[in-house]
Coordinates of C-alpha atoms in Angstrom, one line a residue:
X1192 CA -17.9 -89.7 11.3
X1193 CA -17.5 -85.8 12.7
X1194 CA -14.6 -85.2 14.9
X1195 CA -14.8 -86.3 18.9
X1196 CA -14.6 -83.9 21.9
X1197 CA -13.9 -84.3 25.3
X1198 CA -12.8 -82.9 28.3
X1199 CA -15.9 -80.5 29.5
X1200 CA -17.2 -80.2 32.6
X1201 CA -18.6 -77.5 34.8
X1202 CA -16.0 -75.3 36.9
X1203 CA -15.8 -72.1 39.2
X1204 CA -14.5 -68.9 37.8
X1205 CA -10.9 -68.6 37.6
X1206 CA -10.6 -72.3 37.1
X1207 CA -9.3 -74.4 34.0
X1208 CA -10.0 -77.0 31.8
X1209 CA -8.8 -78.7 29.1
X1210 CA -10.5 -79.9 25.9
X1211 CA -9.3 -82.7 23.6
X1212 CA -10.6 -83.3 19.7
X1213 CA -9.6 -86.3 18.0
X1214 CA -11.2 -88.4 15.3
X1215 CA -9.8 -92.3 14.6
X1216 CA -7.9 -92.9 11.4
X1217 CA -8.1 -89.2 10.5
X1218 CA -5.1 -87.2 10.2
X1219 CA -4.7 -84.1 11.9
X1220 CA -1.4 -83.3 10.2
X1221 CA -2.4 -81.5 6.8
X1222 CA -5.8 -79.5 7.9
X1223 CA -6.6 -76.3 9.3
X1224 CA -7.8 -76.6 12.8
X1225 CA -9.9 -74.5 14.8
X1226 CA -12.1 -74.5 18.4
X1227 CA -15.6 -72.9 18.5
X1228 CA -18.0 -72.1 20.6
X1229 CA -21.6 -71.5 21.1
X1230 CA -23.4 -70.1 23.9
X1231 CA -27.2 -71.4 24.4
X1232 CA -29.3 -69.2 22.3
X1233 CA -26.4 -67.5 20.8
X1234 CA -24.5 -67.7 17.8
X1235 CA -21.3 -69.7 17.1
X1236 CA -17.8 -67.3 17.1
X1237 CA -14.2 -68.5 17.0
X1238 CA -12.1 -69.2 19.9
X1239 CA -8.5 -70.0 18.3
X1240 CA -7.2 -71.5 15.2
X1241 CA -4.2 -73.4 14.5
X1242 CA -2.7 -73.8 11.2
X1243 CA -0.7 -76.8 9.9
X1244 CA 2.5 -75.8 10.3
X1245 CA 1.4 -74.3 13.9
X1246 CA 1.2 -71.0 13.7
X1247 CA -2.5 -70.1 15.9
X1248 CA -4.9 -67.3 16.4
X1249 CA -6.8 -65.9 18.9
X1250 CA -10.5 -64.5 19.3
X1251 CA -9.6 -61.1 21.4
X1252 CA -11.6 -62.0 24.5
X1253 CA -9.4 -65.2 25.2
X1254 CA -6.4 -64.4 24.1
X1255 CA -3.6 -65.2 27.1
X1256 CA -5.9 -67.3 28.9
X1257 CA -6.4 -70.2 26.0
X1258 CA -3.9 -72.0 24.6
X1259 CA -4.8 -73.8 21.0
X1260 CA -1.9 -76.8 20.0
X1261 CA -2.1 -80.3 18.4
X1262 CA -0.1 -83.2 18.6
X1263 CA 0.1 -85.1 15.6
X1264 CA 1.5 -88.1 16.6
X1265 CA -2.2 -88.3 18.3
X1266 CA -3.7 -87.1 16.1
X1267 CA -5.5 -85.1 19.0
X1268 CA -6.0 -80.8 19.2
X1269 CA -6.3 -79.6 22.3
X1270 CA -7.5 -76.1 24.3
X1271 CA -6.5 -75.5 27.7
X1272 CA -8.2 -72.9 29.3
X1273 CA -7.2 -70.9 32.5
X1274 CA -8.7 -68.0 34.5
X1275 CA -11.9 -69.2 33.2
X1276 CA -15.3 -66.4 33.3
X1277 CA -18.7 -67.0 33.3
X1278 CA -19.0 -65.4 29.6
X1279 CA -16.8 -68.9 29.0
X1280 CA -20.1 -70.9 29.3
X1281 CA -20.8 -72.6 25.9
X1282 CA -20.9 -75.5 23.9
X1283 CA -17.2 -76.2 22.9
X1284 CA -17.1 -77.3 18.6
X1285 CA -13.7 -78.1 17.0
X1286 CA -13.2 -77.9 13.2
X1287 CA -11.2 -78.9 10.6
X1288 CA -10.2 -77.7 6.7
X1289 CA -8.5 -78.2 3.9
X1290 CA -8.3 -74.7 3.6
X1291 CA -7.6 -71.6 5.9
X1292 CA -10.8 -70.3 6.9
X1293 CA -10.2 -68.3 10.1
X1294 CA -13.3 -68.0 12.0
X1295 CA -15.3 -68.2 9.6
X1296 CA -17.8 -71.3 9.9
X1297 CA -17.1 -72.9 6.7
X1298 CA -15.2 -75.8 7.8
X1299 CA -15.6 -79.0 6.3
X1300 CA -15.7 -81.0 9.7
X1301 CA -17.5 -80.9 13.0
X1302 CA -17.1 -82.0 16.2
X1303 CA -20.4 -82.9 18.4
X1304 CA -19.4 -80.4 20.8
X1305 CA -18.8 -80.6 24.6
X1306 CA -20.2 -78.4 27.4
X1307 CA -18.0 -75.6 29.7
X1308 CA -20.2 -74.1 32.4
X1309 CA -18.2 -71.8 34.5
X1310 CA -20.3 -70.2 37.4
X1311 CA -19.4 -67.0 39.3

């Protein structure tokens, strides 16, 4: 069973959103987290990562306007987004690992994705 998204919708730009990821019974705790995204008829790239004991990265063309953090007593990871663009507009994945893997796309497991459309 892949990891569960929510939280998408379709806002103006300059808005926010935030997206959730959980999965039941499956700890969040030990693995190496990450949010990607996907743009129809383009390829997947990294949005943020978040390692297990916290520490985070940042894809250049988000970075201080997303915020990637997890809650492990929720087993939940979450991305809030602010001052949200029109280049925003993707499908939202988040990932997990046993390993560090950055941005690339070799994680183990998938969320199903959920939709940000931002219009101008």
């Amino acid at each position: 069973v892949p990891l569960v998204e929510s939280g998408g919708g379709s806002v103006q730009a300059g808005g926010s959103l935030n997206l959730s990821c959980t999965k039941s019974g499956f700890t969040l705790r030990p693995y190496f987290m990450a949010w990607f995204r996907q743009p129809q008829g383009g390829e997947r790239e990294g949005v943020a990562t978040i390692d297990p004991d916290g520490a985070t990265t940042y894809a250049d063309s988000v970075k201080g306007r997303f915020i990637i953090s997890k809650d492990n007593t929720k087993n939940s990871l979450y991305l809030h987004m602010t001052s949200l663009k029109p280049e925003d507009t993707a499908a939202y994945y988040c990932a997990a690992s046993q390993y560090r893997r950055g941005f690339q796309s070799t994680y183990a497991t998938w969320g199903q994705g959920t939709q940000v459309t931002v219009s101008s």
